[in-house]
Backbone as numpy.savetxt, mean C-alpha at the origin, in Angstrom:
# Nx Ny Nz CAx CAy CAz Cx Cy Cz
10.67 -10.29 9.30 11.45 -10.88 10.54 11.19 -12.52 10.42
10.58 -13.02 9.33 10.35 -14.39 9.50 9.46 -14.97 10.61
8.80 -13.96 11.30 8.01 -14.25 12.49 6.71 -14.04 12.31
5.70 -14.71 13.05 4.28 -14.06 12.85 4.09 -12.78 13.69
3.22 -12.11 13.22 3.05 -10.55 13.60 3.00 -10.74 15.38
2.12 -11.75 15.88 1.96 -11.87 17.16 3.18 -12.15 17.85
4.05 -12.68 17.29 5.52 -13.12 17.80 6.33 -11.88 18.06
6.07 -10.62 17.32 6.95 -9.59 17.44 6.05 -8.61 18.04
4.99 -8.69 18.51 4.06 -7.81 19.42 3.40 -6.76 18.17
3.44 -7.07 17.34 2.67 -6.22 16.29 1.21 -6.78 15.77
0.11 -5.92 16.05 -1.31 -6.63 15.77 -2.23 -5.64 15.88
-3.45 -5.76 15.79 -4.33 -4.80 15.60 -4.29 -3.78 17.00
-3.82 -4.24 18.14 -4.15 -3.43 19.08 -2.78 -2.88 19.38
-1.82 -2.98 18.73 -0.44 -2.28 18.50 0.15 -2.28 17.26
-0.17 -1.15 16.43 0.43 -0.98 15.22 1.93 -0.99 15.08
2.80 -0.66 16.14 4.18 -0.31 16.02 4.89 -1.56 16.05
5.93 -1.50 15.27 6.97 -2.52 15.10 7.98 -2.37 15.89
7.79 -3.40 17.03 8.82 -3.25 18.30 10.44 -3.61 17.70
11.27 -3.21 18.42 12.54 -3.21 18.25 13.01 -4.66 18.60
12.94 -5.60 17.50 13.33 -7.14 17.96 14.87 -7.34 17.54
15.20 -6.25 16.47 16.64 -6.67 16.09 16.62 -7.55 14.91
15.52 -8.44 14.48 15.34 -9.39 13.64 14.96 -9.13 12.25
14.33 -7.95 11.88 14.06 -7.77 10.52 15.10 -7.66 9.45
14.69 -8.02 8.36 15.68 -8.22 7.37 16.67 -6.72 7.17
15.89 -5.69 7.05 16.74 -4.37 7.01 17.92 -4.05 8.05
17.56 -4.63 9.24 18.29 -4.56 10.25 19.53 -5.43 10.16
19.33 -6.53 9.80 20.30 -7.67 9.41 21.22 -7.25 8.33
20.56 -6.68 7.24 21.43 -6.52 6.21 22.27 -5.15 6.27
21.77 -4.39 6.99 22.38 -3.05 7.61 23.69 -3.49 8.29
23.56 -4.42 9.43 24.69 -4.87 9.93 25.76 -5.50 9.36
25.32 -6.22 8.01 26.19 -6.77 7.17 26.81 -5.88 6.17
26.44 -4.60 6.10 27.09 -3.40 5.33 26.36 -2.88 4.27
25.11 -3.33 4.08 24.21 -2.82 2.89 23.64 -1.65 3.39
23.47 -0.64 2.33 22.86 0.53 2.37 21.23 0.06 2.22
20.47 0.49 3.16 19.25 -0.01 3.11 18.01 0.98 2.92
17.25 1.04 1.99 16.01 2.07 1.72 14.88 1.33 1.44
13.81 2.06 1.84 12.57 1.45 1.57 11.41 2.90 1.12
10.73 2.47 0.12 9.50 3.32 -0.37 8.17 2.80 -0.44
7.28 3.05 0.58 6.00 2.42 0.80 4.87 3.44 0.51
3.95 2.83 -0.14 2.42 3.78 -0.05 1.49 3.10 0.68
2.02 2.41 1.67 1.08 1.84 2.87 1.21 2.63 4.26
0.18 2.97 4.65 0.10 3.84 5.69 0.58 2.79 7.01
0.04 1.65 6.87 0.26 0.74 7.95 1.78 0.19 8.10
2.37 0.53 7.17 3.99 0.19 7.69 4.68 1.43 7.36
4.17 2.54 7.67 4.76 3.96 7.34 5.98 4.13 8.95
6.74 4.97 8.58 7.68 5.25 9.60 7.00 5.79 10.88
5.73 6.44 10.78 5.22 6.69 12.21 4.81 5.42 12.97
5.13 4.40 12.27 4.73 3.02 13.29 6.08 2.39 13.23
7.29 2.97 13.12 8.44 2.59 13.36 8.88 1.39 12.32
8.08 1.30 11.44 8.62 0.24 10.22 9.98 0.64 9.36
10.43 1.89 10.13 11.81 2.44 9.20 13.03 1.58 9.89
12.58 0.85 11.02 13.55 0.25 11.67 14.66 -0.56 10.99
15.89 -0.39 10.83 17.12 -0.92 10.31 17.29 -0.34 9.00
16.32 0.82 8.48 16.74 1.26 7.16 17.45 2.58 7.17
18.38 2.92 6.24 19.16 3.98 6.41 18.22 5.31 5.73
17.40 4.79 4.89 16.41 5.80 4.33 15.04 5.19 3.94
14.11 5.54 4.63 12.64 4.95 4.58 11.64 5.74 4.36
11.14 6.05 3.16 10.03 7.03 2.83 8.75 6.63 2.68
7.66 7.27 3.22 6.24 6.96 2.88 5.70 8.11 1.98
5.11 7.35 0.69 4.60 8.28 -0.21 2.96 8.03 -0.04
2.32 9.11 0.61 0.99 9.00 0.91 0.23 8.12 -0.13
-0.52 7.11 0.27 -1.11 6.30 -0.89 -2.36 6.68 -1.19
-2.99 6.65 -2.46 -4.26 6.94 -2.55 -5.33 6.25 -1.80
-5.12 4.90 -1.50 -6.28 4.45 -0.74 -6.37 4.90 0.57
-5.39 5.27 1.24 -5.60 5.98 2.48 -6.64 7.10 2.64
-6.14 8.32 1.66 -7.01 9.54 1.53 -8.25 9.14 0.96
-8.47 8.05 -0.18 -9.47 7.93 -0.55 -10.59 7.50 0.26
-10.38 6.71 1.29 -11.13 6.11 2.39 -11.72 7.27 3.05
-10.81 8.41 3.20 -11.52 9.27 3.96 -12.31 10.26 3.18
-11.81 10.55 1.82 -12.60 11.44 0.93 -13.84 10.75 0.68
-13.85 9.33 0.34 -15.00 8.66 -0.17 -16.04 8.34 1.01
-15.59 8.72 2.33 -16.50 8.25 3.24 -17.91 9.27 3.23
-18.90 8.84 2.81 -20.08 9.89 2.60 -20.55 10.01 4.22
-20.35 9.34 5.27 -20.56 9.34 6.41 -20.12 10.51 7.17
-20.69 11.71 7.54 -19.68 12.62 7.85 -19.34 12.44 9.52
-18.65 11.62 9.77 -18.23 11.11 11.00 -17.04 12.36 11.73
-17.54 13.22 12.59 -16.84 14.13 13.07 -15.59 13.67 13.62
-15.44 12.69 14.25 -14.40 12.23 14.68 -13.07 11.97 13.75
-13.31 11.86 12.56 -12.39 11.39 11.64 -11.61 12.53 11.36
-11.92 13.77 11.27 -11.19 14.89 11.04 -10.47 15.43 12.08
-10.41 15.50 13.42 -9.22 15.68 14.23 -8.30 14.40 14.17
-8.82 13.07 13.62 -7.71 12.00 13.92 -6.94 12.15 12.43
-7.61 12.64 11.51 -6.44 12.76 10.29 -5.69 14.02 10.42
-6.14 15.25 11.07 -5.32 16.37 11.62 -4.19 15.93 12.40
-4.31 15.13 13.42 -3.32 14.71 14.18 -2.46 13.81 13.46
-2.63 13.17 12.72 -1.71 12.36 11.87 -1.00 13.29 11.09
-1.51 14.12 10.38 -0.54 15.01 9.53 0.07 15.91 10.21
0.03 16.30 11.62 0.77 17.10 12.57 1.97 16.41 13.02
1.66 14.99 13.15 2.65 14.22 13.67 3.51 13.39 12.63
3.15 13.48 11.26 3.98 13.08 10.37 5.26 13.85 10.02
6.13 12.94 9.22 7.65 13.57 9.11 7.47 14.65 8.22
6.36 14.74 7.41 6.33 15.92 6.48 5.03 16.41 6.41
4.60 17.20 7.41 3.08 17.76 7.51 2.55 18.38 6.47
3.46 19.34 5.74 2.97 19.85 4.75 2.70 19.06 3.49
3.50 18.29 3.30 3.39 17.05 2.26 2.06 16.19 2.36
1.75 15.90 3.71 0.48 14.83 4.02 -0.53 15.95 4.00
-0.81 17.11 4.22 -1.88 17.85 3.94 -2.21 18.33 2.75
-1.21 18.63 1.91 -1.20 18.82 0.20 -2.07 17.45 -0.19
-1.50 16.45 0.10 -1.95 15.30 -0.44 -3.52 14.98 -0.29
-3.60 15.27 1.12 -5.20 15.13 1.48 -6.05 16.29 0.61
-5.41 17.35 0.48 -6.36 18.45 -0.18 -6.27 18.20 -1.58
-5.31 17.48 -2.12 -5.18 17.45 -3.67 -6.39 16.04 -4.06
-6.35 15.36 -3.16 -7.43 13.99 -3.10 -8.90 14.60 -3.17
-9.06 15.47 -2.35 -10.62 16.01 -1.87 -10.95 16.87 -3.01
-9.93 17.73 -3.70 -10.44 18.52 -4.72 -10.55 17.55 -6.02
-9.75 16.77 -6.24 -9.78 15.78 -7.43 -11.01 15.17 -7.39
-11.42 14.61 -6.23 -12.72 13.81 -6.10 -13.97 14.82 -6.14
-13.94 15.94 -5.34 -15.22 16.81 -5.81 -15.48 17.47 -7.08
-14.38 18.03 -7.50 -14.54 18.78 -8.91 -14.08 17.80 -10.06
-13.32 16.89 -9.95 -12.72 16.32 -11.07 -12.83 14.75 -11.48
-13.61 14.23 -10.15 -14.06 13.05 -10.20 -12.76 11.81 -10.65
-11.88 12.33 -10.16 -10.36 11.20 -10.65 -9.58 11.72 -9.43
-8.61 10.64 -9.30 -7.65 10.97 -8.36 -5.94 10.96 -8.95
-5.23 11.49 -8.36 -4.05 11.57 -8.89 -3.42 10.53 -8.49
-2.23 10.18 -9.30 -1.44 8.95 -8.77 -0.52 9.43 -7.71
-0.36 8.56 -6.53 0.59 8.95 -5.58 1.20 7.81 -5.09
1.23 6.66 -5.98 1.75 5.23 -5.56 3.04 5.04 -6.58
2.64 3.99 -7.42 3.63 3.47 -8.22 4.28 4.57 -8.94
3.59 5.37 -9.73 4.45 6.44 -10.66 5.48 7.27 -9.90
4.87 7.54 -8.59 5.75 8.46 -7.92 6.87 7.61 -7.15
6.62 6.42 -6.88 7.91 5.62 -6.71 8.92 5.28 -7.57
8.23 5.31 -8.88 9.20 5.08 -9.94 10.26 6.02 -10.29
9.61 7.55 -10.09 10.26 8.63 -10.21 11.29 8.64 -9.11
10.94 8.48 -8.13 11.85 8.57 -7.02 13.11 7.53 -7.06
12.86 6.39 -7.48 14.03 5.39 -7.84 14.91 5.88 -8.98
14.27 6.63 -9.97 15.23 7.07 -10.98 16.03 8.22 -10.70
15.75 8.81 -9.45 16.44 9.93 -9.05 17.56 9.71 -7.93
17.22 8.39 -7.32 18.43 7.76 -6.42 19.94 7.28 -7.07
20.78 7.62 -6.21 22.09 7.19 -6.61 22.41 5.84 -5.73
22.31 4.69 -6.18 22.35 3.25 -5.39 23.80 3.28 -5.07
23.86 2.64 -4.08 25.36 2.21 -3.52 25.15 0.59 -3.84
26.70 0.24 -3.70 26.83 -1.31 -3.52 27.49 -1.77 -2.46
27.07 -2.75 -1.68 25.65 -3.52 -1.84 24.64 -2.63 -1.26
23.50 -2.71 -1.84 22.10 -2.03 -1.68 21.15 -2.99 -1.58
20.20 -2.75 -0.55 18.81 -3.52 -0.50 17.95 -2.34 -0.49
16.85 -2.57 -1.25 15.86 -1.57 -1.72 14.38 -2.08 -1.35
13.51 -1.76 -0.68 12.29 -2.23 -0.11 11.07 -1.43 -0.97
10.58 -1.81 -1.83 9.30 -1.03 -2.71 7.90 -1.73 -2.04
6.81 -0.90 -1.74 5.58 -1.52 -1.50 4.52 -0.62 -2.26
3.63 -1.27 -2.94 2.54 -0.55 -3.91 1.37 -0.97 -3.33
0.19 0.30 -3.51 -1.05 -0.40 -2.99 -2.04 -0.13 -4.13
-2.01 0.00 -5.37 -2.76 0.10 -6.45 -3.74 -0.78 -6.45
-3.62 -2.08 -6.17 -4.70 -3.05 -6.07 -5.46 -3.30 -4.88
-5.00 -2.49 -3.90 -5.78 -2.70 -2.91 -7.05 -1.70 -2.65
-8.05 -2.06 -2.07 -9.27 -1.45 -1.91 -9.24 -0.14 -1.57
-10.03 0.98 -2.12 -10.67 0.94 -3.09 -9.91 0.93 -4.57
-10.29 0.02 -5.42 -9.82 -0.05 -6.81 -10.29 0.99 -7.69
-9.40 1.99 -7.93 -9.84 3.16 -8.54 -8.63 3.47 -9.68
-8.27 2.87 -10.43 -7.16 2.93 -11.45 -7.34 4.21 -12.20
-6.37 4.99 -13.07 -6.82 5.92 -13.95 -8.02 5.62 -14.76
-8.66 6.58 -15.54 -9.88 6.54 -16.21 -9.52 5.72 -17.40
-8.07 5.80 -17.90 -7.80 5.07 -18.95 -7.88 3.45 -18.88
-7.89 3.09 -17.68 -7.92 1.67 -17.35 -8.97 1.15 -16.80
-10.07 1.89 -16.71 -11.31 1.70 -16.11 -12.37 1.02 -17.10
-12.84 -0.14 -16.79 -13.77 -0.53 -17.72 -15.27 -0.56 -17.30
-15.52 0.04 -15.94 -16.47 0.26 -15.36 -16.42 1.30 -14.82
-16.79 1.11 -13.29 -16.63 2.21 -12.28 -15.63 1.67 -11.07
-15.16 2.68 -10.33 -14.34 2.15 -9.09 -15.28 1.58 -8.08
-14.68 0.70 -7.27 -15.39 -0.03 -6.18 -14.46 -0.30 -5.16
-15.21 -0.36 -4.04 -14.57 -0.84 -2.75 -15.08 -2.05 -2.10
-14.18 -2.60 -1.36 -14.42 -3.78 -0.31 -14.16 -3.40 1.10
-14.96 -3.79 1.73 -14.75 -3.84 3.33 -14.84 -5.40 3.92
-13.46 -5.84 3.97 -13.51 -7.38 4.40 -14.51 -7.77 5.27
-14.55 -7.62 6.60 -15.34 -7.95 7.54 -16.80 -7.55 7.25
-16.97 -6.56 7.13 -18.66 -6.17 6.68 -19.13 -6.73 5.57
-18.37 -6.93 4.32 -18.82 -7.51 3.24 -18.91 -9.14 3.31
-17.95 -9.49 3.98 -18.02 -10.98 4.34 -19.25 -11.63 5.17
-19.73 -10.63 6.12 -20.86 -10.74 7.15 -21.86 -10.79 6.51
-22.08 -9.51 5.59 -23.46 -9.27 5.02 -23.52 -9.13 3.40
-22.47 -9.25 2.77 -22.27 -9.32 1.46 -22.01 -7.83 1.01
-21.56 -7.77 -0.32 -20.67 -6.26 -0.77 -21.90 -5.40 -1.03
-21.63 -4.07 -0.62 -22.72 -3.32 -1.07 -22.79 -2.76 -2.60
-21.65 -2.95 -3.42 -21.39 -2.79 -4.79 -21.75 -4.11 -5.27
-22.16 -4.12 -6.61 -22.45 -5.19 -7.52 -21.05 -6.10 -7.43
-21.21 -7.50 -7.40 -19.95 -8.14 -7.36 -19.27 -8.00 -8.49
-19.96 -7.79 -9.90 -19.38 -8.12 -11.22 -18.59 -6.64 -11.46
-19.21 -5.58 -10.84 -18.24 -4.29 -10.72 -17.04 -4.55 -9.97
-17.29 -4.94 -8.80 -16.10 -5.14 -7.90 -14.97 -5.85 -8.53
-15.27 -6.92 -9.25 -14.20 -7.84 -9.52 -13.77 -7.16 -10.74
-14.39 -6.47 -11.66 -13.83 -5.79 -12.95 -12.87 -4.39 -12.28
-13.29 -3.82 -11.36 -12.50 -2.71 -10.95 -11.18 -3.26 -10.26
-11.28 -4.56 -9.64 -10.08 -5.02 -9.17 -9.03 -5.31 -10.36
-9.64 -6.17 -11.26 -8.88 -6.43 -12.54 -8.42 -5.37 -13.41
-9.25 -4.25 -13.49 -8.66 -2.87 -14.03 -7.33 -2.43 -13.24
-7.33 -2.27 -11.68 -6.47 -1.79 -10.96 -5.13 -2.70 -11.24
-5.31 -4.10 -11.19 -4.42 -5.11 -11.28 -3.46 -4.87 -12.60
-4.40 -4.65 -13.80 -3.66 -4.18 -14.96 -2.89 -2.91 -14.84
-3.38 -1.83 -14.43 -2.64 -0.60 -14.19 -1.29 -1.01 -13.45
-1.37 -1.67 -12.45 -0.19 -1.82 -11.40 0.57 -2.71 -12.41
0.22 -3.56 -13.27 1.15 -4.57 -13.92 1.84 -3.72 -15.00
1.47 -2.88 -15.65 1.93 -1.94 -16.56 2.93 -0.88 -16.01
2.68 -0.34 -14.72 3.69 0.24 -13.91 4.66 -0.46 -13.52
4.35 -1.61 -12.95 5.60 -2.39 -12.48 6.45 -2.94 -13.48
6.07 -3.08 -14.78 6.93 -3.33 -15.89 8.02 -2.42 -16.11
7.55 -1.13 -15.95 8.61 -0.15 -16.39 9.37 0.02 -15.14
8.89 -0.25 -13.82 9.77 -0.27 -12.53 10.79 -1.20 -12.49
10.27 -2.50 -12.77 11.11 -3.77 -12.92 12.58 -3.48 -13.82
11.98 -2.77 -15.11 13.05 -2.58 -16.12 14.16 -1.53 -15.33
13.73 -0.48 -14.80 14.64 0.33 -14.03 15.53 -0.37 -12.93
14.90 -1.39 -12.15 15.54 -2.02 -11.31 16.79 -3.04 -11.83
16.11 -3.58 -13.04 17.35 -4.42 -13.58 18.63 -3.37 -13.95
18.65 -2.39 -14.11 19.63 -1.73 -14.39 20.49 -1.56 -13.18
20.00 -1.68 -12.10 20.93 -1.13 -10.62 20.84 -2.57 -9.80
20.19 -3.47 -10.04 20.12 -4.87 -9.07 20.51 -5.91 -9.59
21.21 -6.63 -8.98 21.60 -8.15 -9.64 20.26 -9.26 -9.16
19.55 -8.74 -8.04 18.48 -9.91 -7.52 17.24 -9.13 -7.36
16.09 -9.21 -8.15 14.72 -8.59 -7.77 13.80 -9.78 -7.30
13.13 -9.58 -6.21 12.16 -10.33 -5.59 10.77 -9.65 -5.89
9.82 -10.23 -6.35 8.64 -9.69 -6.35 7.66 -10.66 -5.67
6.88 -10.07 -4.51 6.03 -10.80 -3.69 4.70 -10.04 -3.18
3.72 -10.67 -2.85 2.58 -10.13 -2.53 2.34 -10.38 -0.88
1.74 -9.74 -0.17 1.68 -9.98 1.21 0.45 -10.79 1.50
-0.78 -10.76 0.75 -1.69 -11.44 0.69 -2.59 -11.45 -0.65
-3.50 -12.51 -0.96 -4.42 -12.33 -2.04 -5.67 -11.82 -1.49
-6.86 -11.99 -2.36 -8.01 -11.13 -2.14 -9.13 -12.14 -2.54
-10.08 -12.36 -1.72 -11.23 -12.95 -2.10 -12.17 -12.21 -2.54
-13.22 -12.71 -3.65 -14.10 -12.09 -4.36 -15.27 -13.19 -4.16
-15.64 -13.25 -3.17 -17.02 -14.22 -3.07 -16.57 -15.70 -2.85
-15.61 -16.14 -3.22 -15.19 -17.50 -2.92 -15.32 -17.95 -1.45
-16.01 -19.24 -1.19 -16.14 -19.57 0.11 -16.92 -18.62 1.07
-17.80 -17.57 0.32 -18.55 -16.70 0.98 -17.51 -15.51 1.43
-16.32 -15.30 1.12 -15.38 -14.44 1.74 -15.19 -13.31 0.96
-15.20 -12.17 1.36 -14.84 -10.73 0.38 -13.59 -10.20 1.07
-12.68 -9.80 0.18 -11.45 -9.10 0.78 -10.42 -10.01 1.13
-9.77 -9.59 2.39 -8.86 -10.38 2.85 -8.94 -10.57 4.57
-9.86 -10.85 5.19 -10.16 -10.91 6.52 -9.35 -12.12 7.14
-9.04 -12.41 8.38 -8.34 -13.64 8.83 -8.93 -14.71 8.45
-8.39 -15.36 7.31 -8.96 -16.57 6.59 -7.73 -17.16 6.07
-7.80 -18.37 5.64 -6.55 -19.24 5.19 -7.31 -19.82 3.74
-8.24 -19.25 3.22 -8.72 -19.83 1.93 -7.74 -19.60 0.83
-7.47 -20.45 -0.25 -6.60 -20.39 -1.26 -6.51 -18.87 -1.97
-7.63 -18.29 -2.05 -7.59 -17.02 -3.00 -6.81 -16.02 -1.93
-6.66 -16.16 -0.58 -5.98 -15.04 0.14 -4.50 -15.54 0.16
-4.18 -17.09 0.55 -3.10 -17.55 0.87 -2.05 -17.55 -0.25
-2.70 -17.82 -1.64 -1.80 -18.04 -2.76 -1.30 -16.77 -3.50
-0.04 -16.30 -3.40 0.23 -15.28 -3.74 1.47 -15.38 -4.91
1.88 -14.41 -5.51 3.08 -14.51 -6.42 4.38 -14.18 -5.64
5.26 -15.07 -6.14 6.65 -15.15 -5.44 7.83 -15.36 -6.68
8.37 -14.20 -7.10 9.24 -14.31 -8.23 10.42 -13.92 -7.90
11.52 -14.58 -8.37 13.07 -14.03 -8.34 13.43 -14.05 -9.76
């Protein structure tokens, strides 16, 4: 939208994207573009109306979302009905429940996670028939906490960050392990995105690569990406 989240009424107490008519997809749609989006980020899923302005907008259940649920060792009873309700209200209930089950068994019996982000998005765009003009939005989550890339990329073990808790009291995992896991995840996404970018080059004249935020790993006493404006959070890649 080019506006602050507070200006469009989307914030911690209201996840929904309000209909302001100013978002990029809506403007491009009005200009005659076919608009599509693929996101692995639950916070911008269609359930929160982030599909406004898109002709086709899909949410591929990201690893981080189910991992946070599966990895939570504290058996908080309230989390189960919350996830069950979310699955029932999803646009594809069967798919959401299957993804959750797959994450659970892979964690319990195989100690690994199946890819549900970059590789799935890549496979999807390879099947699409693009039109001209076309706008395509892709949103990846591989480097978002928890950092748990495929075993072939792990130099140590997976690690998690909780921005507010870890900034207030320090991370529960060893800082060197956290940094290494993040670098491993970034290396994995870089390899995946290299292939995705090559596919996009065959279909699109302009490709813009940008991040929504950076990540702090102890700089200025900050961990993760809480509401802070230090360089490690605000300096992001922007490549055309």
